[in-house]
Amino acid sequence: GQNIDQPTEMTATEGAIVQINCTYQTSGFNGLFWYQQHAGEAPTFLSYNVLDGLEEKGRFSSFLSRSKGYSYLLLKELQMKDSASYLCAVRDWGQTGGGNKLTFGTGTQLKVEL
Amino acid sequence: SQTIHQWPATLVQPVGSPLSLECTVEGTSNPNLYWYRQAAGRGLQLLFYSVGIGQISSEVPQNLSASRPQDRQFILSSKKLLLSDSGFYLCAWSVRGAKNIQYFGAGTRLSVL
């Protein structure tokens, strides 16, 4: 099965940059996803990586290294509204039905302070 | 554009009572559909997913069942709720393809007392 590790909590200052790391183990990697979840709300899709490298989308960027089983989400120019949980999820062809489902990490709770 | 509707938003049920949560998707055909549960302070746990009408895959043994009577309708049910069924239930959909990105409904917060 999958083993997805993320830090439980992080704290950063408004206007700064923060990097949230995610490591994973799969038998047939087929995509890594990042979601943002504000307290009491549903997760919203942020980014998708399947090839090595950096994907940039406004203030948010996501990086993937398949050989290292490693990804990070980079948030620039932090705003108070970025305080949320950030979930890393992977898709794995190596598991039954793996093409159709995701396995989620437990999330990193980011607190942005003044 | 596609939208996903999930109701009710909040539900309080006594132990032993039945449960029915409904999810519908608009603006797409033949989506993959998913039910997740998120316990307080924990990650998302996939409960069921469906790739078509009447096709249900169960991920974990539990007190719940799922059905897909129509292409864009996914129902989560229980005959008798347990205290441990409390949690935040999320429905999601995706379009089959290279990315297969999942998009979530607003969720139902279930409290079993």
Coordinates of N, CA and C in Angstrom, one line a residue:
Chain A
G1 N 0.8 -1.2 0.0 CA 0.0 0.0 0.0 C 0.8 1.2 0.0
Q2 N 0.2 2.4 0.1 CA 0.9 3.6 0.0 C 1.3 4.1 1.4
N3 N 2.4 4.8 1.5 CA 2.8 5.4 2.8 C 3.1 6.9 2.4
I4 N 2.2 7.8 2.9 CA 2.4 9.2 2.5 C 2.6 10.0 3.8
D5 N 3.7 10.7 3.8 CA 4.2 11.4 5.0 C 4.2 12.9 4.7
Q6 N 3.6 13.7 5.6 CA 3.6 15.1 5.6 C 3.8 15.6 7.0
P7 N 4.4 16.8 7.2 CA 4.5 17.4 8.6 C 3.1 17.7 9.0
T8 N 2.9 17.5 10.3 CA 1.5 17.7 10.9 C 1.1 19.2 10.9
E9 N 2.1 20.0 11.3 CA 1.8 21.5 11.4 C 3.0 22.3 11.0
M10 N 2.7 23.5 10.5 CA 3.7 24.5 10.1 C 3.1 25.9 10.4
T11 N 4.0 26.8 10.8 CA 3.6 28.2 11.0 C 4.5 29.1 10.2
A12 N 3.9 30.1 9.6 CA 4.7 31.0 8.7 C 4.1 32.4 8.9
T13 N 4.9 33.4 8.4 CA 4.5 34.8 8.6 C 3.8 35.3 7.3
E14 N 2.9 36.2 7.5 CA 2.2 36.8 6.3 C 3.3 37.5 5.4
G15 N 3.2 37.2 4.1 CA 4.1 37.8 3.1 C 5.3 36.9 2.9
A16 N 5.5 35.9 3.7 CA 6.7 35.0 3.5 C 6.4 33.9 2.5
I17 N 7.4 33.0 2.4 CA 7.3 31.8 1.5 C 7.3 30.6 2.4
V18 N 6.5 29.6 2.1 CA 6.5 28.4 2.9 C 6.5 27.2 2.0
Q19 N 7.3 26.1 2.4 CA 7.4 24.9 1.6 C 6.8 23.8 2.4
I20 N 5.8 23.1 1.9 CA 5.2 21.9 2.6 C 5.7 20.7 1.8
N21 N 6.3 19.8 2.5 CA 6.9 18.6 1.9 C 6.0 17.4 2.0
C22 N 6.1 16.5 1.1 CA 5.3 15.2 1.1 C 6.2 14.1 0.5
T23 N 6.4 13.0 1.2 CA 7.1 11.9 0.7 C 6.1 10.7 0.6
Y24 N 6.3 9.9 -0.4 CA 5.4 8.8 -0.6 C 6.1 7.5 -1.1
Q25 N 5.4 6.4 -0.9 CA 5.9 5.1 -1.5 C 4.8 4.5 -2.2
T26 N 5.0 4.1 -3.5 CA 4.0 3.5 -4.3 C 4.7 2.4 -5.1
S27 N 3.9 1.5 -5.6 CA 4.4 0.4 -6.5 C 4.2 0.7 -8.0
G28 N 3.4 1.7 -8.3 CA 3.1 2.1 -9.6 C 2.6 3.6 -9.7
F29 N 3.5 4.5 -9.4 CA 3.1 5.9 -9.3 C 2.5 6.4 -10.6
N30 N 1.3 7.1 -10.4 CA 0.6 7.7 -11.6 C 0.0 9.0 -11.2
G31 N 0.7 9.8 -10.5 CA 0.2 11.2 -10.3 C 0.2 11.6 -8.8
L32 N 0.5 12.8 -8.6 CA 0.4 13.4 -7.2 C -0.4 14.6 -7.2
F33 N -1.2 14.8 -6.2 CA -2.2 15.9 -6.2 C -2.0 16.6 -4.8
W34 N -2.2 18.0 -4.9 CA -2.3 18.8 -3.7 C -3.7 19.4 -3.6
Y35 N -4.2 19.4 -2.4 CA -5.5 20.0 -2.1 C -5.4 20.9 -0.9
Q36 N -6.2 21.9 -0.9 CA -6.3 22.8 0.2 C -7.7 22.6 0.9
Q37 N -7.7 22.5 2.3 CA -8.9 22.3 3.0 C -9.0 23.3 4.2
H38 N -9.9 24.3 4.1 CA -10.1 25.1 5.2 C -11.0 24.4 6.2
A39 N -10.9 24.8 7.5 CA -11.6 24.1 8.6 C -13.1 24.1 8.3
G40 N -13.6 22.9 8.4 CA -15.0 22.7 8.3 C -15.5 22.7 6.8
E41 N -14.6 22.8 5.9 CA -15.0 22.8 4.5 C -14.4 21.6 3.7
A42 N -14.9 21.5 2.5 CA -14.4 20.4 1.6 C -13.0 20.8 1.0
P43 N -12.2 19.8 0.7 CA -10.9 20.0 0.0 C -11.2 20.6 -1.4
T44 N -10.3 21.5 -1.8 CA -10.3 22.1 -3.1 C -9.0 21.8 -3.8
F45 N -9.1 21.4 -5.1 CA -7.9 21.0 -5.9 C -7.0 22.2 -6.1
L46 N -5.7 22.0 -5.9 CA -4.7 23.0 -6.1 C -3.8 22.6 -7.3
S47 N -3.2 21.4 -7.3 CA -2.2 21.1 -8.4 C -2.1 19.6 -8.6
Y48 N -1.5 19.3 -9.8 CA -1.3 17.9 -10.2 C 0.0 17.8 -10.8
N49 N 0.8 16.8 -10.4 CA 2.1 16.5 -11.0 C 2.2 15.1 -11.4
V50 N 2.7 14.8 -12.6 CA 2.9 13.4 -12.9 C 4.3 13.2 -13.5
L51 N 4.9 14.3 -14.0 CA 6.3 14.3 -14.5 C 7.2 15.1 -13.5
D52 N 8.4 14.8 -13.5 CA 9.4 15.5 -12.6 C 9.4 17.0 -13.0
G53 N 9.5 17.8 -12.0 CA 9.7 19.2 -12.2 C 8.7 20.1 -11.5
L54 N 8.7 21.3 -11.8 CA 7.9 22.3 -11.1 C 6.7 22.8 -12.0
E55 N 5.5 22.8 -11.3 CA 4.3 23.3 -11.9 C 3.9 24.6 -11.2
E56 N 3.8 25.7 -11.9 CA 3.5 26.9 -11.2 C 2.1 27.4 -11.6
K57 N 1.4 27.9 -10.6 CA 0.1 28.4 -10.8 C -0.1 29.6 -9.8
G58 N 0.2 30.8 -10.3 CA 0.0 31.9 -9.4 C 1.0 31.9 -8.3
R59 N 0.4 32.1 -7.0 CA 1.3 32.1 -5.8 C 1.7 30.7 -5.4
F60 N 1.0 29.7 -6.0 CA 1.3 28.3 -5.6 C 2.1 27.6 -6.7
S61 N 3.1 26.8 -6.2 CA 3.8 25.9 -7.1 C 4.0 24.5 -6.5
S62 N 4.1 23.5 -7.3 CA 4.2 22.2 -6.8 C 5.4 21.5 -7.6
F63 N 6.2 20.8 -6.9 CA 7.4 20.1 -7.4 C 7.3 18.6 -7.2
L64 N 7.8 17.9 -8.2 CA 7.8 16.4 -8.0 C 9.1 15.8 -8.4
S65 N 9.6 14.9 -7.6 CA 10.8 14.0 -8.0 C 10.3 12.6 -7.8
R66 N 10.1 11.9 -8.9 CA 9.6 10.5 -8.9 C 10.6 9.6 -8.3
S67 N 11.9 9.8 -8.7 CA 12.9 8.9 -8.2 C 13.1 9.0 -6.7
K68 N 12.8 10.1 -6.1 CA 13.0 10.3 -4.7 C 11.6 10.1 -3.9
G69 N 10.5 9.9 -4.7 CA 9.2 9.8 -4.0 C 8.9 11.0 -3.2
Y70 N 9.1 12.2 -3.8 CA 9.1 13.4 -3.0 C 8.4 14.5 -3.8
S71 N 7.6 15.3 -3.1 CA 6.9 16.5 -3.7 C 6.9 17.6 -2.7
Y72 N 6.8 18.8 -3.1 CA 6.6 19.9 -2.2 C 5.6 20.9 -2.8
L73 N 4.9 21.5 -2.0 CA 4.0 22.6 -2.4 C 4.6 23.9 -1.8
L74 N 4.8 24.9 -2.7 CA 5.4 26.2 -2.3 C 4.4 27.2 -2.4
L75 N 4.2 27.9 -1.3 CA 3.3 29.1 -1.3 C 4.0 30.3 -1.1
K76 N 3.8 31.3 -2.0 CA 4.6 32.6 -2.0 C 3.6 33.7 -1.5
E77 N 4.2 34.8 -1.0 CA 3.4 35.9 -0.6 C 2.3 35.5 0.3
L78 N 2.5 34.8 1.3 CA 1.5 34.3 2.2 C 0.5 35.3 2.6
Q79 N -0.8 34.9 2.6 CA -1.9 35.7 3.1 C -2.5 35.0 4.2
M80 N -3.3 35.7 5.1 CA -3.9 35.1 6.2 C -4.9 34.0 5.7
K81 N -5.5 34.2 4.6 CA -6.5 33.3 4.1 C -5.9 31.9 3.7
D82 N -4.5 31.9 3.6 CA -3.8 30.6 3.3 C -3.8 29.7 4.5
S83 N -4.2 30.2 5.6 CA -4.3 29.3 6.8 C -5.3 28.2 6.5
A84 N -4.8 26.9 6.5 CA -5.6 25.8 6.1 C -4.8 24.5 6.2
S85 N -5.5 23.4 6.0 CA -4.8 22.1 5.9 C -4.5 21.8 4.4
Y86 N -3.2 21.4 4.2 CA -2.8 21.1 2.8 C -2.6 19.5 2.7
L87 N -3.4 18.9 1.8 CA -3.4 17.5 1.7 C -2.6 17.0 0.4
C88 N -1.7 16.1 0.6 CA -1.0 15.5 -0.5 C -1.7 14.1 -0.8
A89 N -1.9 13.8 -2.0 CA -2.5 12.5 -2.4 C -1.8 11.9 -3.6
V90 N -1.8 10.6 -3.7 CA -1.1 9.9 -4.8 C -2.1 8.9 -5.4
R91 N -1.8 8.7 -6.7 CA -2.5 7.7 -7.5 C -1.5 6.6 -7.8
D92 N -1.9 5.3 -7.6 CA -1.0 4.2 -7.7 C -1.6 3.1 -8.6
W93 N -1.0 2.9 -9.7 CA -1.4 1.8 -10.6 C -1.2 0.4 -9.9
G94 N -0.4 0.4 -8.9 CA 0.0 -0.9 -8.3 C -1.1 -1.5 -7.4
Q95 N -2.1 -0.7 -7.1 CA -3.1 -1.2 -6.2 C -4.4 -1.5 -7.0
T96 N -5.3 -2.3 -6.5 CA -6.5 -2.7 -7.2 C -7.3 -1.4 -7.4
G97 N -7.8 -1.2 -8.7 CA -8.5 0.0 -9.0 C -7.7 1.3 -8.9
G98 N -6.4 1.1 -8.9 CA -5.5 2.2 -8.6 C -5.6 3.4 -9.6
G99 N -6.1 3.1 -10.8 CA -6.3 4.1 -11.8 C -7.4 5.1 -11.5
N100 N -8.2 4.7 -10.6 CA -9.4 5.5 -10.3 C -9.5 6.1 -9.0
K101 N -8.5 5.8 -8.1 CA -8.7 6.3 -6.7 C -7.4 7.0 -6.2
L102 N -7.5 7.8 -5.2 CA -6.4 8.5 -4.6 C -6.2 8.0 -3.2
T103 N -5.0 8.0 -2.7 CA -4.7 7.8 -1.3 C -4.2 9.1 -0.7
F104 N -4.8 9.6 0.3 CA -4.5 10.9 0.9 C -3.6 10.8 2.1
G105 N -2.7 11.8 2.3 CA -1.9 11.9 3.5 C -2.9 12.6 4.5
T106 N -2.4 12.7 5.8 CA -3.2 13.2 6.8 C -3.2 14.7 6.8
G107 N -2.4 15.4 6.0 CA -2.5 16.8 5.8 C -1.5 17.6 6.7
T108 N -1.2 18.7 6.3 CA -0.3 19.7 7.0 C -1.1 20.9 7.3
Q109 N -1.3 21.2 8.6 CA -2.0 22.3 9.1 C -1.1 23.6 9.1
L110 N -1.4 24.5 8.2 CA -0.6 25.7 8.0 C -1.3 26.9 8.7
K111 N -0.5 27.5 9.6 CA -1.0 28.7 10.3 C -0.2 29.9 9.8
V112 N -0.9 30.9 9.3 CA -0.2 32.1 8.8 C -0.4 33.2 9.9
E113 N 0.7 33.8 10.4 CA 0.6 34.8 11.4 C 1.0 36.1 10.9
L114 N 0.6 37.2 11.6 CA 1.0 38.5 11.3 C 2.4 38.8 11.6
Chain B
S1 N -20.7 24.2 -17.0 CA -19.7 23.8 -16.0 C -20.3 22.7 -15.1
Q2 N -19.4 21.9 -14.5 CA -19.8 20.8 -13.7 C -20.0 21.3 -12.2
T3 N -21.1 20.8 -11.6 CA -21.3 21.1 -10.2 C -21.7 19.8 -9.5
I4 N -21.4 19.8 -8.2 CA -21.7 18.6 -7.4 C -22.5 19.1 -6.2
H5 N -23.6 18.4 -5.9 CA -24.5 18.7 -4.8 C -24.5 17.6 -3.8
Q6 N -24.4 18.0 -2.6 CA -24.4 17.0 -1.5 C -25.3 17.5 -0.4
W7 N -26.2 16.6 0.1 CA -27.0 17.1 1.2 C -27.4 15.9 2.1
P8 N -27.8 16.2 3.4 CA -27.8 17.5 4.0 C -26.4 18.0 4.4
A9 N -26.3 19.2 4.8 CA -25.0 19.8 5.3 C -24.6 19.3 6.7
T10 N -25.7 19.2 7.5 CA -25.5 18.7 8.9 C -26.6 17.7 9.2
L11 N -26.2 16.7 10.0 CA -27.2 15.7 10.4 C -26.8 15.2 11.8
V12 N -27.9 15.1 12.6 CA -27.7 14.5 13.9 C -28.7 13.3 14.0
Q13 N -28.1 12.1 14.3 CA -28.9 10.9 14.2 C -28.7 10.1 15.5
P14 N -29.7 9.5 16.0 CA -29.5 8.6 17.2 C -28.8 7.2 16.7
V15 N -28.1 6.6 17.7 CA -27.5 5.3 17.4 C -28.7 4.3 17.0
G16 N -28.4 3.5 16.0 CA -29.4 2.5 15.6 C -30.3 3.0 14.6
S17 N -30.3 4.3 14.2 CA -31.2 4.8 13.2 C -30.6 4.6 11.8
P18 N -31.4 4.6 10.7 CA -30.9 4.5 9.4 C -30.3 5.8 8.9
L19 N -29.5 5.7 7.8 CA -28.9 6.8 7.2 C -29.0 6.8 5.7
S20 N -29.2 8.0 5.1 CA -29.2 8.1 3.6 C -28.6 9.4 3.3
L21 N -27.5 9.5 2.7 CA -26.9 10.7 2.2 C -26.8 10.6 0.7
E22 N -27.2 11.7 0.0 CA -27.3 11.7 -1.4 C -26.3 12.7 -2.0
C23 N -25.8 12.4 -3.2 CA -24.9 13.2 -3.9 C -25.3 13.1 -5.4
T24 N -25.3 14.3 -6.0 CA -25.6 14.3 -7.5 C -24.6 15.3 -8.2
V25 N -24.3 14.9 -9.4 CA -23.4 15.7 -10.2 C -24.1 16.2 -11.4
E26 N -23.8 17.4 -11.8 CA -24.4 18.0 -13.0 C -23.3 18.5 -14.0
G27 N -23.7 18.4 -15.2 CA -22.8 19.0 -16.2 C -21.7 18.0 -16.8
T28 N -21.8 16.7 -16.5 CA -20.9 15.7 -17.0 C -21.6 14.4 -17.1
S29 N -21.1 13.5 -17.9 CA -21.7 12.2 -18.1 C -20.7 11.1 -17.7
N30 N -21.2 10.0 -17.1 CA -20.4 8.9 -16.8 C -19.2 9.2 -15.9
P31 N -19.4 10.0 -14.8 CA -18.2 10.3 -14.0 C -17.9 9.2 -13.1
N32 N -16.7 9.2 -12.6 CA -16.3 8.3 -11.4 C -16.9 9.1 -10.2
L33 N -17.4 8.3 -9.2 CA -18.0 8.9 -8.0 C -17.4 8.3 -6.8
Y34 N -17.2 9.0 -5.7 CA -16.5 8.6 -4.5 C -17.2 9.0 -3.3
W35 N -17.2 8.2 -2.2 CA -17.5 8.6 -0.9 C -16.3 8.5 0.0
Y36 N -16.0 9.6 0.8 CA -15.0 9.6 1.7 C -15.5 9.9 3.1
R37 N -14.8 9.5 4.1 CA -15.1 10.0 5.5 C -13.8 10.6 6.1
Q38 N -14.0 11.7 6.8 CA -12.9 12.3 7.5 C -13.3 12.4 8.9
A39 N -12.6 11.7 9.8 CA -12.8 11.8 11.2 C -12.1 13.0 11.7
A40 N -12.5 13.5 12.9 CA -11.9 14.7 13.4 C -10.4 14.6 13.5
G41 N -9.7 15.6 12.9 CA -8.2 15.6 13.0 C -7.5 14.5 12.3
R42 N -8.2 13.8 11.4 CA -7.6 12.7 10.6 C -7.8 12.9 9.1
G43 N -7.1 12.1 8.4 CA -7.1 12.2 6.9 C -8.4 11.7 6.3
L44 N -8.5 11.8 5.0 CA -9.6 11.4 4.2 C -9.5 9.9 4.0
Q45 N -10.5 9.1 4.3 CA -10.6 7.7 4.1 C -11.6 7.4 3.0
L46 N -11.1 6.7 2.0 CA -12.0 6.3 0.9 C -12.9 5.2 1.3
L47 N -14.2 5.4 1.2 CA -15.1 4.3 1.6 C -15.6 3.5 0.4
F48 N -16.1 4.2 -0.6 CA -16.6 3.5 -1.8 C -16.3 4.4 -3.0
Y49 N -16.1 3.7 -4.2 CA -16.1 4.4 -5.4 C -16.8 3.6 -6.5
S50 N -17.2 4.4 -7.5 CA -18.1 3.8 -8.6 C -17.6 4.3 -9.9
V51 N -17.5 3.4 -10.9 CA -17.1 3.8 -12.2 C -18.3 3.7 -13.2
G52 N -19.5 3.3 -12.7 CA -20.6 3.3 -13.5 C -21.9 2.9 -12.7
I53 N -23.0 3.0 -13.4 CA -24.3 2.6 -12.7 C -24.2 1.2 -12.2
G54 N -24.6 1.0 -10.9 CA -24.6 -0.3 -10.3 C -23.3 -0.9 -10.0
Q55 N -22.2 -0.2 -10.3 CA -20.8 -0.7 -10.0 C -20.3 0.0 -8.8
I56 N -20.1 -0.7 -7.7 CA -19.6 -0.2 -6.5 C -18.4 -1.0 -6.0
S57 N -17.4 -0.3 -5.6 CA -16.2 -0.9 -5.0 C -16.1 -0.4 -3.6
S58 N -16.0 -1.4 -2.7 CA -15.9 -1.0 -1.2 C -14.5 -1.1 -0.8
E59 N -14.0 -0.1 -0.1 CA -12.6 0.0 0.3 C -12.4 -0.6 1.7
V60 N -13.3 -0.4 2.6 CA -13.1 -0.9 3.9 C -14.4 -1.6 4.4
P61 N -14.2 -2.7 5.2 CA -15.4 -3.3 5.8 C -16.0 -2.3 6.8
Q62 N -17.3 -2.2 6.8 CA -17.9 -1.2 7.7 C -19.4 -1.4 7.7
N63 N -20.0 -0.5 8.5 CA -21.5 -0.5 8.7 C -22.2 0.3 7.6
L64 N -21.6 0.6 6.5 CA -22.2 1.4 5.5 C -22.2 0.7 4.2
S65 N -23.1 1.2 3.3 CA -23.2 0.7 1.9 C -23.4 1.8 1.0
A66 N -23.2 1.6 -0.3 CA -23.4 2.7 -1.3 C -24.1 2.1 -2.5
S67 N -24.8 3.0 -3.2 CA -25.5 2.6 -4.4 C -25.4 3.7 -5.4
R68 N -25.5 3.3 -6.7 CA -25.5 4.3 -7.8 C -26.7 3.9 -8.7
P69 N -27.9 4.4 -8.4 CA -29.0 4.0 -9.2 C -29.1 4.8 -10.5
Q70 N -28.5 5.9 -10.6 CA -28.4 6.7 -11.9 C -27.0 7.1 -12.1
D71 N -26.8 7.5 -13.4 CA -25.4 7.8 -13.8 C -24.7 8.9 -12.9
R72 N -25.5 9.9 -12.5 CA -24.9 11.0 -11.7 C -25.4 11.1 -10.3
Q73 N -25.8 10.0 -9.8 CA -26.4 9.9 -8.4 C -25.7 8.9 -7.6
F74 N -25.2 9.2 -6.4 CA -24.4 8.3 -5.6 C -25.0 8.4 -4.2
I75 N -25.4 7.3 -3.6 CA -26.1 7.3 -2.3 C -25.3 6.5 -1.3
L76 N -25.1 7.1 -0.1 CA -24.4 6.4 1.0 C -25.5 6.1 2.1
S77 N -25.5 4.8 2.5 CA -26.6 4.4 3.4 C -26.1 3.5 4.6
S78 N -26.9 3.5 5.6 CA -26.7 2.5 6.7 C -28.0 2.1 7.2
K79 N -28.1 0.9 7.6 CA -29.4 0.4 8.2 C -29.4 0.8 9.7
K80 N -28.3 0.7 10.4 CA -28.2 1.1 11.8 C -26.9 1.8 12.1
L81 N -27.0 3.0 12.5 CA -25.8 3.8 12.7 C -25.2 3.4 14.1
L82 N -23.8 3.5 14.0 CA -23.0 3.3 15.3 C -22.4 4.7 15.7
L83 N -22.0 4.8 16.9 CA -21.4 6.0 17.4 C -20.1 6.3 16.5
S84 N -19.4 5.2 16.1 CA -18.2 5.4 15.3 C -18.4 5.9 13.9
D85 N -19.7 5.9 13.5 CA -20.0 6.4 12.1 C -20.0 8.0 12.1
S86 N -19.9 8.6 13.2 CA -19.8 10.1 13.2 C -18.6 10.6 12.4
G87 N -18.7 11.7 11.7 CA -17.6 12.2 10.9 C -18.1 13.1 9.9
F88 N -17.2 13.5 9.0 CA -17.5 14.5 7.9 C -17.4 13.6 6.6
Y89 N -18.6 13.5 6.0 CA -18.7 12.6 4.8 C -18.6 13.5 3.5
L90 N -17.8 13.1 2.6 CA -17.5 13.9 1.4 C -17.8 13.0 0.2
C91 N -18.5 13.6 -0.7 CA -18.7 13.0 -2.0 C -17.8 13.7 -3.0
A92 N -17.3 13.0 -4.0 CA -16.4 13.6 -5.0 C -16.7 12.9 -6.3
W93 N -16.3 13.6 -7.4 CA -16.5 13.1 -8.8 C -15.2 13.4 -9.5
S94 N -15.0 12.6 -10.6 CA -13.9 12.9 -11.5 C -14.3 12.4 -12.9
V95 N -13.6 13.0 -13.9 CA -13.8 12.6 -15.3 C -12.6 11.6 -15.6
R96 N -13.0 10.5 -16.1 CA -11.9 9.5 -16.4 C -11.0 10.1 -17.5
G97 N -9.7 9.9 -17.3 CA -8.8 10.4 -18.3 C -7.4 10.5 -17.7
A98 N -6.5 11.1 -18.3 CA -5.1 11.1 -17.8 C -5.0 11.7 -16.4
K99 N -5.7 12.8 -16.2 CA -5.5 13.5 -14.9 C -6.5 12.9 -13.8
N100 N -7.7 12.7 -14.2 CA -8.7 12.1 -13.3 C -8.8 12.8 -12.0
I101 N -8.8 14.1 -12.1 CA -8.8 15.0 -10.9 C -10.1 14.9 -10.1
Q102 N -10.1 14.7 -8.8 CA -11.3 14.6 -8.0 C -11.7 15.9 -7.5
Y103 N -13.0 16.2 -7.6 CA -13.6 17.5 -7.1 C -14.7 17.1 -6.1
F104 N -14.6 17.8 -5.0 CA -15.4 17.4 -3.8 C -16.7 18.3 -3.7
G105 N -17.7 17.6 -3.1 CA -18.9 18.3 -2.7 C -18.7 19.0 -1.3
A106 N -19.7 19.7 -0.9 CA -19.5 20.6 0.4 C -19.4 19.7 1.6
G107 N -19.9 18.5 1.6 CA -19.7 17.6 2.7 C -21.0 17.6 3.6
T108 N -21.1 16.5 4.4 CA -22.2 16.3 5.4 C -21.5 16.0 6.7
R109 N -21.8 16.8 7.7 CA -21.2 16.6 9.0 C -22.3 15.7 9.8
L110 N -21.9 14.5 10.1 CA -22.8 13.6 10.7 C -22.4 13.4 12.2
S111 N -23.3 13.6 13.1 CA -23.1 13.3 14.5 C -24.1 12.2 14.9
V112 N -23.5 11.1 15.4 CA -24.4 10.0 15.9 C -24.3 10.0 17.4
L113 N -25.5 10.2 18.0 CA -25.6 10.3 19.5 C -26.2 9.2 20.2

